[in-house]
Coordinates of C-alpha atoms and ligand atoms in Angstrom, one line a residue:
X1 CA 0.0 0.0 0.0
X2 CA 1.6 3.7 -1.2
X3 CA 2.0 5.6 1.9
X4 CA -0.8 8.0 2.6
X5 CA 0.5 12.1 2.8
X6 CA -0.9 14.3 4.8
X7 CA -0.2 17.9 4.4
X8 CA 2.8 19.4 5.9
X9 CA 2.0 20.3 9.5
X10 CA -0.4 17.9 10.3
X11 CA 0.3 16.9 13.7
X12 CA 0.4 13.1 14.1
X13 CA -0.2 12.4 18.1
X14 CA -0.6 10.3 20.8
X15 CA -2.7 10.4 23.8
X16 CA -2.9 9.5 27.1
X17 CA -4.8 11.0 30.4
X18 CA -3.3 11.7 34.2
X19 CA -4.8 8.6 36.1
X20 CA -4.4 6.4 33.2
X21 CA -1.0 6.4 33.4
X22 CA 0.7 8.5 36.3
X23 CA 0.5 6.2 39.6
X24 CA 2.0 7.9 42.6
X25 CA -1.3 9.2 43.7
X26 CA 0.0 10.4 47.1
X27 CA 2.9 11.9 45.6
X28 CA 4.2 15.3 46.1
X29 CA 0.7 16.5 47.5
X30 CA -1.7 14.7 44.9
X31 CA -5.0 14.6 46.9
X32 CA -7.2 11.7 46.4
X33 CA -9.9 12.3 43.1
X34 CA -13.0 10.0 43.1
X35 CA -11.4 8.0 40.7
X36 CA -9.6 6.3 43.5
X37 CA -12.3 6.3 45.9
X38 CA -14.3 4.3 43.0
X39 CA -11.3 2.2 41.9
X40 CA -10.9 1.1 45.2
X41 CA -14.6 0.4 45.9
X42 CA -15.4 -3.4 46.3
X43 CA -16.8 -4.2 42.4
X44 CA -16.4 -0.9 40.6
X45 CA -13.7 -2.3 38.4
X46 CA -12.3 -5.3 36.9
X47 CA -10.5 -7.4 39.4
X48 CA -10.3 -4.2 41.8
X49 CA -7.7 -2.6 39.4
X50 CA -6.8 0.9 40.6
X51 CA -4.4 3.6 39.2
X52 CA -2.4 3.5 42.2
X53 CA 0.7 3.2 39.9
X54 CA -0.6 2.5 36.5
X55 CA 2.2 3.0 33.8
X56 CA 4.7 4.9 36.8
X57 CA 4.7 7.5 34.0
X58 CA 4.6 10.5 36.9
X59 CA 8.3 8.7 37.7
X60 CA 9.1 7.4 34.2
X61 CA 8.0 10.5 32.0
X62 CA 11.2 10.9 30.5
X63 CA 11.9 7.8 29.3
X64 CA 8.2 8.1 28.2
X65 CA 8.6 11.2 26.1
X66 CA 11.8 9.7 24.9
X67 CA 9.5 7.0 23.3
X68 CA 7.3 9.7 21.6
X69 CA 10.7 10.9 19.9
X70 CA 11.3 7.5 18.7
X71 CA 7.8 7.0 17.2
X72 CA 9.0 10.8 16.0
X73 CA 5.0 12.0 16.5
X74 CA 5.0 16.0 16.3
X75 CA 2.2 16.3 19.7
X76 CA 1.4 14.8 22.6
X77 CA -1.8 15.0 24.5
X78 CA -1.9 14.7 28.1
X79 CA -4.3 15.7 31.0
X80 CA -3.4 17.6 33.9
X81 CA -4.6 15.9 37.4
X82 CA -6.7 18.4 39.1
X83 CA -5.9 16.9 42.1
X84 CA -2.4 17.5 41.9
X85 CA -2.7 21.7 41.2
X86 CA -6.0 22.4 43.7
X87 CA -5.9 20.4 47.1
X88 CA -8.3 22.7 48.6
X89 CA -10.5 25.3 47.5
X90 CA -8.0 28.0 46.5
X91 CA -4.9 26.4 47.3
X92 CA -2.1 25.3 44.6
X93 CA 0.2 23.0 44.6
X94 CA 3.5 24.4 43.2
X95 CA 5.1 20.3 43.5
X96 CA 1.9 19.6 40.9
X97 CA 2.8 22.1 38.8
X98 CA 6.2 21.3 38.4
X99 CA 5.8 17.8 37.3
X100 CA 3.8 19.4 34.7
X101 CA 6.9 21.6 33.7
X102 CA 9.3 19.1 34.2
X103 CA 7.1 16.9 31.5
X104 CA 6.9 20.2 29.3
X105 CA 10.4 20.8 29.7
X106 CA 10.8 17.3 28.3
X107 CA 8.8 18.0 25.1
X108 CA 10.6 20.9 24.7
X109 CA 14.0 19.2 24.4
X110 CA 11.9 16.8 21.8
X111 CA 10.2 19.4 19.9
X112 CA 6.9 17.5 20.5
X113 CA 4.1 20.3 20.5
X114 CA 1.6 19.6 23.5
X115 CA -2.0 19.4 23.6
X116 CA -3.4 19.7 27.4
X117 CA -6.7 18.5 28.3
X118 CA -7.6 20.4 31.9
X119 CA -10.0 17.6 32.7
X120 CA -10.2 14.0 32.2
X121 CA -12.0 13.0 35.0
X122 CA -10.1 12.8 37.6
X123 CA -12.5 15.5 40.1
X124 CA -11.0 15.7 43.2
X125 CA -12.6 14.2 46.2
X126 CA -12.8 17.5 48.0
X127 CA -15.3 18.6 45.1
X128 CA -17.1 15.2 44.7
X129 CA -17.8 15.8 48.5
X130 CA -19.7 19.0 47.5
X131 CA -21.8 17.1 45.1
X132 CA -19.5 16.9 41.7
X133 CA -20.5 18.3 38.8
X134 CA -24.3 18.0 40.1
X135 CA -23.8 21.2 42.3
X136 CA -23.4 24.3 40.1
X137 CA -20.6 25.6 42.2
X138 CA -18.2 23.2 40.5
X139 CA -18.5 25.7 37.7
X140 CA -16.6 27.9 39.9
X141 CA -14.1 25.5 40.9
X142 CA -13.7 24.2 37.6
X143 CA -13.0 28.3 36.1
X144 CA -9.9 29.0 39.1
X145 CA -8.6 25.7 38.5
X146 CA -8.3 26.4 34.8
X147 CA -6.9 29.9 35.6
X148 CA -4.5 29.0 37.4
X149 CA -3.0 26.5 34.8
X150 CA -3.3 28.9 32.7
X151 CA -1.4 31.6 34.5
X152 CA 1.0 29.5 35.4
X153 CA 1.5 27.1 32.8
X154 CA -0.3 29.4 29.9
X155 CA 2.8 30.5 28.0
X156 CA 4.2 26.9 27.3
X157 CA 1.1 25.2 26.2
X158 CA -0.2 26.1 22.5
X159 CA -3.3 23.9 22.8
X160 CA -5.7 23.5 25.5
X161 CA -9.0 21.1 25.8
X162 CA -11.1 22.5 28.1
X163 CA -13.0 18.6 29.1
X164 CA -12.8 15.0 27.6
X165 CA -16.1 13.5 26.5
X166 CA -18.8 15.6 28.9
X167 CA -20.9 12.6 27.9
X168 CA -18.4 10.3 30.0
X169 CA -18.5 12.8 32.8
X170 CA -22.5 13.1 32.8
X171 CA -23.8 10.1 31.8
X172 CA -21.9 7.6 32.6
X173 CA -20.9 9.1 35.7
X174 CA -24.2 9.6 37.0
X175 CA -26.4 8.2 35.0
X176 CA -25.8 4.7 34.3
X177 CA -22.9 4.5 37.2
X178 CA -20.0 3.0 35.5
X179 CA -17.7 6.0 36.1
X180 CA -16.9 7.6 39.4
X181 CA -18.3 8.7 41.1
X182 CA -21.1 5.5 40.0
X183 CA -24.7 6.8 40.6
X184 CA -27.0 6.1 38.0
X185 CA -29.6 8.8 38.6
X186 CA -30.7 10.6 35.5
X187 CA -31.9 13.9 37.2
X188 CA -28.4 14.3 38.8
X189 CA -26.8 13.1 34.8
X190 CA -29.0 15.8 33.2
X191 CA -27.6 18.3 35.6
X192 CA -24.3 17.6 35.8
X193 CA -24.2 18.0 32.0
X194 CA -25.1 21.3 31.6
X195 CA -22.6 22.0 34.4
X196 CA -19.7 20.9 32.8
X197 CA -20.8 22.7 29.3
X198 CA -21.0 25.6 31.3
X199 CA -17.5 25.4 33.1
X200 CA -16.2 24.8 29.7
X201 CA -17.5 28.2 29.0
X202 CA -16.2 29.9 31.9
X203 CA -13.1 28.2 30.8
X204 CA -12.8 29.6 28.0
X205 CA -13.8 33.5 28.8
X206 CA -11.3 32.8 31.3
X207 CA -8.2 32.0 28.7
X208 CA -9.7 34.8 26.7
X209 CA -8.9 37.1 29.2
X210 CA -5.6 35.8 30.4
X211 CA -4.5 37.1 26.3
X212 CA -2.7 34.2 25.7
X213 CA -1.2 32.9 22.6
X214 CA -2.2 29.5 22.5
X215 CA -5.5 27.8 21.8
X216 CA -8.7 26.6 23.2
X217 CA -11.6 24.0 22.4
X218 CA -12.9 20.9 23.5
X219 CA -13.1 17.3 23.2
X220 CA -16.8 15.6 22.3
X221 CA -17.2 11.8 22.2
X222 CA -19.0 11.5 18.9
X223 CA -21.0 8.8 17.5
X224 CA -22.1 8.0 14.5
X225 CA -26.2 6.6 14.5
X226 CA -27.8 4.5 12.3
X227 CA -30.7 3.3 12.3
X228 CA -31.4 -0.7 11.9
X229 CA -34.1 0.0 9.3
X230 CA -35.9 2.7 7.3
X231 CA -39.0 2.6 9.2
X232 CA -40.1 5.8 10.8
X233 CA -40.0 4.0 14.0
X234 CA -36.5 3.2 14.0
X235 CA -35.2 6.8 12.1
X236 CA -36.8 8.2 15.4
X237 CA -35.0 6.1 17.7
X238 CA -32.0 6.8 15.3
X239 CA -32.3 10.8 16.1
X240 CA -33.1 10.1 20.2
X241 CA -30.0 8.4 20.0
X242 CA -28.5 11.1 18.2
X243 CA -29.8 14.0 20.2
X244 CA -28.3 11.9 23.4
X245 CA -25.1 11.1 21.8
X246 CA -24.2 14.0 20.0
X247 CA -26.3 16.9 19.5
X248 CA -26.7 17.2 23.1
X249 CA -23.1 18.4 23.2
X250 CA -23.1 20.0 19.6
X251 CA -26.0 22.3 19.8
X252 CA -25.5 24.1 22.6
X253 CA -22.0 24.5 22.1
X254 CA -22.3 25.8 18.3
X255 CA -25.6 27.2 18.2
X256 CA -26.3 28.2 21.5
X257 CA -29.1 26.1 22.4
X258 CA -30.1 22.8 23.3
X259 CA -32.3 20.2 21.3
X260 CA -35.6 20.7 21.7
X261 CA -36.6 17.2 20.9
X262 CA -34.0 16.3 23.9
X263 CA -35.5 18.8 26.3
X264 CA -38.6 17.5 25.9
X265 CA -37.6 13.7 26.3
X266 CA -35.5 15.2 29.6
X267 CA -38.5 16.5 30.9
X268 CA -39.7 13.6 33.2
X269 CA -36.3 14.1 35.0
X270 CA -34.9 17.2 35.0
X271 CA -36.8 20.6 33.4
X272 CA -34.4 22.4 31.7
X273 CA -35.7 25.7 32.5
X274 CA -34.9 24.9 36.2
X275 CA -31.6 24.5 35.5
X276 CA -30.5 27.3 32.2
X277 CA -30.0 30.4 34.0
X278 CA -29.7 33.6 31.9
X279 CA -26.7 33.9 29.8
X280 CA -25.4 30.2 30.7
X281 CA -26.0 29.3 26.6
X282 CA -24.5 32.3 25.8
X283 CA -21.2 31.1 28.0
X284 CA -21.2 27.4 26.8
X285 CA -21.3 29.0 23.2
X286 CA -18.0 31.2 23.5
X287 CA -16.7 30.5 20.2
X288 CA -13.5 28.5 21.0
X289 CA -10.5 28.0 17.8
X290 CA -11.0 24.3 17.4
X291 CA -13.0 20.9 18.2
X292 CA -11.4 17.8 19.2
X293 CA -13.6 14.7 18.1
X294 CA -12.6 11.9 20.0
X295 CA -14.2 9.0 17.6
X296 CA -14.2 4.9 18.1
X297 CA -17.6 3.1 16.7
X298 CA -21.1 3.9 15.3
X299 CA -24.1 2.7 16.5
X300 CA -27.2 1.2 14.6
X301 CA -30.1 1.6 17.0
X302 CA -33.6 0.4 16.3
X303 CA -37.1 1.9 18.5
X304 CA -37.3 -0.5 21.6
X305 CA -40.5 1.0 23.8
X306 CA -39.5 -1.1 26.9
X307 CA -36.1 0.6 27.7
X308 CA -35.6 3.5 29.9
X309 CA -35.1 7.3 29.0
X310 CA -34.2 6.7 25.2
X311 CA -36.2 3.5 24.3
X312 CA -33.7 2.4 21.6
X313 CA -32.0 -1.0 21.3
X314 CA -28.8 -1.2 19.8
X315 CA -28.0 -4.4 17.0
X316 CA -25.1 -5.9 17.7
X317 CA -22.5 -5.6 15.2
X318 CA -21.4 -8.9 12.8
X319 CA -18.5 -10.9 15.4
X320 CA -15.5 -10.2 13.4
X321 CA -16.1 -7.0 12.8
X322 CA -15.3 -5.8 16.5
X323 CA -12.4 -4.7 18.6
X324 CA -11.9 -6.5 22.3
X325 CA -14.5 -3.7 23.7
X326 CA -17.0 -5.0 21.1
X327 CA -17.0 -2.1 19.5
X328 CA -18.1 -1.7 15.6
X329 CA -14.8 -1.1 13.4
X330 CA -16.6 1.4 11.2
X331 CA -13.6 3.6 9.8
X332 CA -16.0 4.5 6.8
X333 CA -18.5 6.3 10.0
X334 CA -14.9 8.9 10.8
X335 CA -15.3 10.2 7.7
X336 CA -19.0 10.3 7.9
X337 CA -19.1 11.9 11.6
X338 CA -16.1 14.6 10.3
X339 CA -18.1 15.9 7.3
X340 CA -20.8 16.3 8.9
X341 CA -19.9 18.4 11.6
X342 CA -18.3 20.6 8.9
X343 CA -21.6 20.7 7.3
X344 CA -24.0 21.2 10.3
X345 CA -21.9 22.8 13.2
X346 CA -18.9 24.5 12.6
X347 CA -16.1 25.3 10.2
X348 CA -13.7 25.7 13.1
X349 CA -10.9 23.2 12.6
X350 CA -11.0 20.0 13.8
X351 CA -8.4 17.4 15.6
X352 CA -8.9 13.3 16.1
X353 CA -8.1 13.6 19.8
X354 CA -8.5 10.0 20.5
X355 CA -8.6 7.0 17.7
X356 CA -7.5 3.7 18.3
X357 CA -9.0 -0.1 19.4
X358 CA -8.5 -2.3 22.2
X359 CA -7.5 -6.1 21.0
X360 CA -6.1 -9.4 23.6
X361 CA -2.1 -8.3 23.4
X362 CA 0.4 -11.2 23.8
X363 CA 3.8 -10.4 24.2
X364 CA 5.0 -13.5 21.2
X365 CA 8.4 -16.2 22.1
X366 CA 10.1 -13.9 19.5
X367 CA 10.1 -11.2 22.3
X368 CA 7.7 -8.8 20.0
X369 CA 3.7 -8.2 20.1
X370 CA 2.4 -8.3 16.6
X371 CA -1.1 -6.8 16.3
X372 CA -2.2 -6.7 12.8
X373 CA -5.9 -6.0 13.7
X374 CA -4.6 -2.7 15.4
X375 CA -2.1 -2.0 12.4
X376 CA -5.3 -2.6 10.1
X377 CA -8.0 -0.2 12.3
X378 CA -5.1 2.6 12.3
X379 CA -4.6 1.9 8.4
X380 CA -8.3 2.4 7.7
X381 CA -8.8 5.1 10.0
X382 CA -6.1 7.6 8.7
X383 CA -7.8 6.6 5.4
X384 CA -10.8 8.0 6.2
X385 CA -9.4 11.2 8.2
X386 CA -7.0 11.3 4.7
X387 CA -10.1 11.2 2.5
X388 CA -12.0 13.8 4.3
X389 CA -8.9 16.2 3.8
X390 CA -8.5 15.5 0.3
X391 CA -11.8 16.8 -0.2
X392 CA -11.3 20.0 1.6
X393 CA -11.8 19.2 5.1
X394 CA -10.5 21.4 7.8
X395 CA -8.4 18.5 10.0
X396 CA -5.4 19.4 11.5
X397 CA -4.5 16.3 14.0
X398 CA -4.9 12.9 14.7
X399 CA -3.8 11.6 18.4
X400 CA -3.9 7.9 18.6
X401 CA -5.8 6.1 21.6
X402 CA -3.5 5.1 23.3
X403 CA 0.5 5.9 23.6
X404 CA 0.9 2.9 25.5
X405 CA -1.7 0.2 27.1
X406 CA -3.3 2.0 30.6
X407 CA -5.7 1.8 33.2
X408 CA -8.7 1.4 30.7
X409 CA -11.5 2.8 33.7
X410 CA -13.9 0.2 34.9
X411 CA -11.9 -2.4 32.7
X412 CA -8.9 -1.9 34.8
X413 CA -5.8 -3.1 32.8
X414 CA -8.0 -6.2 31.0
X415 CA -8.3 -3.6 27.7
X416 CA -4.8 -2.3 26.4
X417 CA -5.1 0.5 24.1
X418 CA -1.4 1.1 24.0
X419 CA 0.7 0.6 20.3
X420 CA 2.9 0.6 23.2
X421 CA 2.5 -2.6 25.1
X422 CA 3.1 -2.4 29.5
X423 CA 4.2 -5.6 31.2
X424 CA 2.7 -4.2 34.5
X425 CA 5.2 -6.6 36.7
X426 CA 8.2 -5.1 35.1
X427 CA 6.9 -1.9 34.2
X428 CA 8.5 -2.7 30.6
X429 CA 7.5 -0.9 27.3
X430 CA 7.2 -3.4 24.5
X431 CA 6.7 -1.9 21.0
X432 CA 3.9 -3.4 19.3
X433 CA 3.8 -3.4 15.3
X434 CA 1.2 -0.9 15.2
X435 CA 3.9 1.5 16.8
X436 CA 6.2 0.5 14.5
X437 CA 3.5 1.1 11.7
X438 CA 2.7 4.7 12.8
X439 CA 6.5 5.2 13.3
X440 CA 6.9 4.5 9.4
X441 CA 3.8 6.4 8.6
X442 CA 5.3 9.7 10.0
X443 CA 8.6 9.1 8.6
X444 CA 7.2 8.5 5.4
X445 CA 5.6 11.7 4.6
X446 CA 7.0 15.0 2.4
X447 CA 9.0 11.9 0.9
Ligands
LIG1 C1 -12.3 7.3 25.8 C2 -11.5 8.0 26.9 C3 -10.1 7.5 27.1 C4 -10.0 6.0 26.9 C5 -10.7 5.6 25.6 C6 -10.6 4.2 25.3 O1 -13.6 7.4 26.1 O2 -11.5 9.4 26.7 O3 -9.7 7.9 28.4 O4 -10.5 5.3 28.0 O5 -12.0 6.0 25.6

């Protein structure tokens, strides 16, 4: 296969997030986040796995970001732990912020262009004690945690995300309870969604007024919906499932206003008009300089009356057609899910923030891990994000899920992500060939 090329500065990335891959969660005045309180609740995740030490990157970032130069990717994306930079309410940790530095410092030296996401779940415990994201004041919390990263760190970091996936943080936070801080209560998911949109738009007035020179958007888990048949009964489930996906997050972020079809279906739970004050759409629609789409699978949803809040079922996809999440491989749905927000939201550019699949890893007798079904999702995928360029499309980056393999959430270390495989034990990286495949990639283009 010819070598795809992407146009000169295109950043090819990797991505990772703090309590994926840190560890040393007492370290140098890291206060806990309700990640660890779920982690280490009896059956919240698999086999009790925690990020207690996770990759050791907080003590092994170096050698890490030595491994980026290798792969010779032009940005890395990281998160910031909250919990290391804001202890207490209006306290920071000058030890948190230098770890930060010392990892900037690092990509520096390597000419690797960061990409900082403020939030990737990790709240601190301090804040989930005041209610999380369900209480309003962690709008407030959220905006002086952000300002202080940005006064402090501001000047070194050319990109910033404001949030991962608010979906994550909502709904499956406190919703349906697999995420910390695990309740599944859709009044307090409805809530805490339009909290974190909001703090998003804080965030961003906030790095408005700091004048600095870099950059500032957020990262949306999108989804791509089909429905299982033509029938007006399934297109309808198709667009509830849509409006709870995506437009949820879309709309008021680019048009200033949420779905009214969603509103209504919210209704039973939470009215909206109890929780919009004045000039919160206006905030959550700053207009930010780019949109990170953090895409993995499409859906195909048909109308099932008997399940709760959406009634849609969801076919499952054809057996070898899945990653080890059993997740559709549908590179066809990126290119699909990219044009379309260039043709209904926004012609701000966009980045891949996250794109990769989770397969069973072996380490093989010949020392290496070969994982062609990896190599062949990464192959297809930059095909599509290649396609939609070559036709015009404004895509300026494409980080690969994940650097190395991490504490994959409520699937503890059983999913690995990585192109970079971790022997836990030994805390060894192990290229896989899918690292070697993206290494060549890179190295291949303006040739
Ligand atoms: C995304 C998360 C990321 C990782 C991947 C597999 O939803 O942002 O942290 O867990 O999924």
């Amino acid at each position: 296969m010819k070598t795809l090329q992407f146009p000169p500065d295109f950043l090819f990335g990797v991505a990772t997030a703090a309590y994926q891959i840190e560890g040393a969660v007492a370290e140098d005045g890291r206060v806990p986040s309700h990640w660890d309180t779920f982690s280490h609740t009896p059956g919240k995740t698999w086999q009790g796995d925690t990020g207690d030490v996770a990759c050791d990157h907080y003590h092994r970032y170096a050698d890490d970001v030595k491994m980026m130069a290798e792969l010779g990717v032009k940005s890395y994306r990281f998160s910031v732990a909250w919990p290391r930079i804001i202890p207490e309410p209006g306290q920071v940790n000058q030890k948190g912020l230098d770890f930060y530095r010392r990892l900037l410092d690092e990509l520096d030296r390597h000419q690797i262009t960061p990409a900082a996401t403020i939030y990737h779940w990790d709240l601190p415990q301090w804040l989930a004690d005041r209610g999380g994201w369900v209480n309003r004041d962690a709008v407030h919390y959220f905006a002086d945690y952000a300002d202080a990263l940005f006064r402090h760190l501001g000047q070194r970091v050319p990109r910033w995300i404001t949030h991962n996936e608010p979906w994550c943080t909502a709904f499956l936070g406190y919703g349906l309870g697999e995420h910390a801080p695990g309740h599944r209560d859709w009044r307090e998911a409805v809530r805490a969604s339009h909290h974190v949109l909001l703090s998003h738009g804080l965030a961003v007035r906030a790095f408005r007024a700091a004048n600095l020179p870099g950059e500032i958007g957020i990262t949306l888990n999108l989804n791509v919906v089909d429905a299982a048949t033509p029938t007006p009964r399934d297109q309808e489930a198709a667009r509830r499932a849509d409006g709870f996906s995506n437009r949820w997050f879309l709309d008021p972020l680019f048009r200033g206003q949420y779905p009214e079809d969603m509103v209504r279906l919210f209704a039973p739970w939470v009215a909206m008009d109890t929780v919009v004050e004045p000039d919160d759409l206006s905030l959550i629609s700053s207009p930010m300089d780019f949109l990170g789409v953090n895409y993995y699978s499409r859906s195909v949803v048909y109308d099932k009356p008997e399940e709760r809040l959406l009634q849609v079922g969801h076919v499952e996809p054809p057996k070898d057609q899945i990653t080890e999440m059993g997740w559709e491989i549908h590179p066809e749905s990126l290119y699909r899910l990219l044009t379309r927000l260039q043709r209904e939201y926004t012609a701000l550019p966009l980045y891949i923030t996250e794109n990769g699949a989770a397969f069973p890893d072996q380490v093989s007798e010949d020392g290496a891990v070969h994982d062609p079904d990896r190599v062949r999702f990464l192959e297809q995928h930059f095909a599509a994000a290649h396609r939609f360029i070559s036709e015009g499309g404004q895509l300026k980056g494409y980080y690969v899920w994940s650097l190395m393999d991490n504490f994959e959430w409520a699937f503890g270390y059983s999913k690995r992500f990585g192109i970079i495989y971790v022997d836990y034990p030994t805390q060894r990286r192990i290229w896989k060939d899918s690292a070697r495949w993206y290494q060549a990639l890179i190295r291949s283009q303006g040739s």
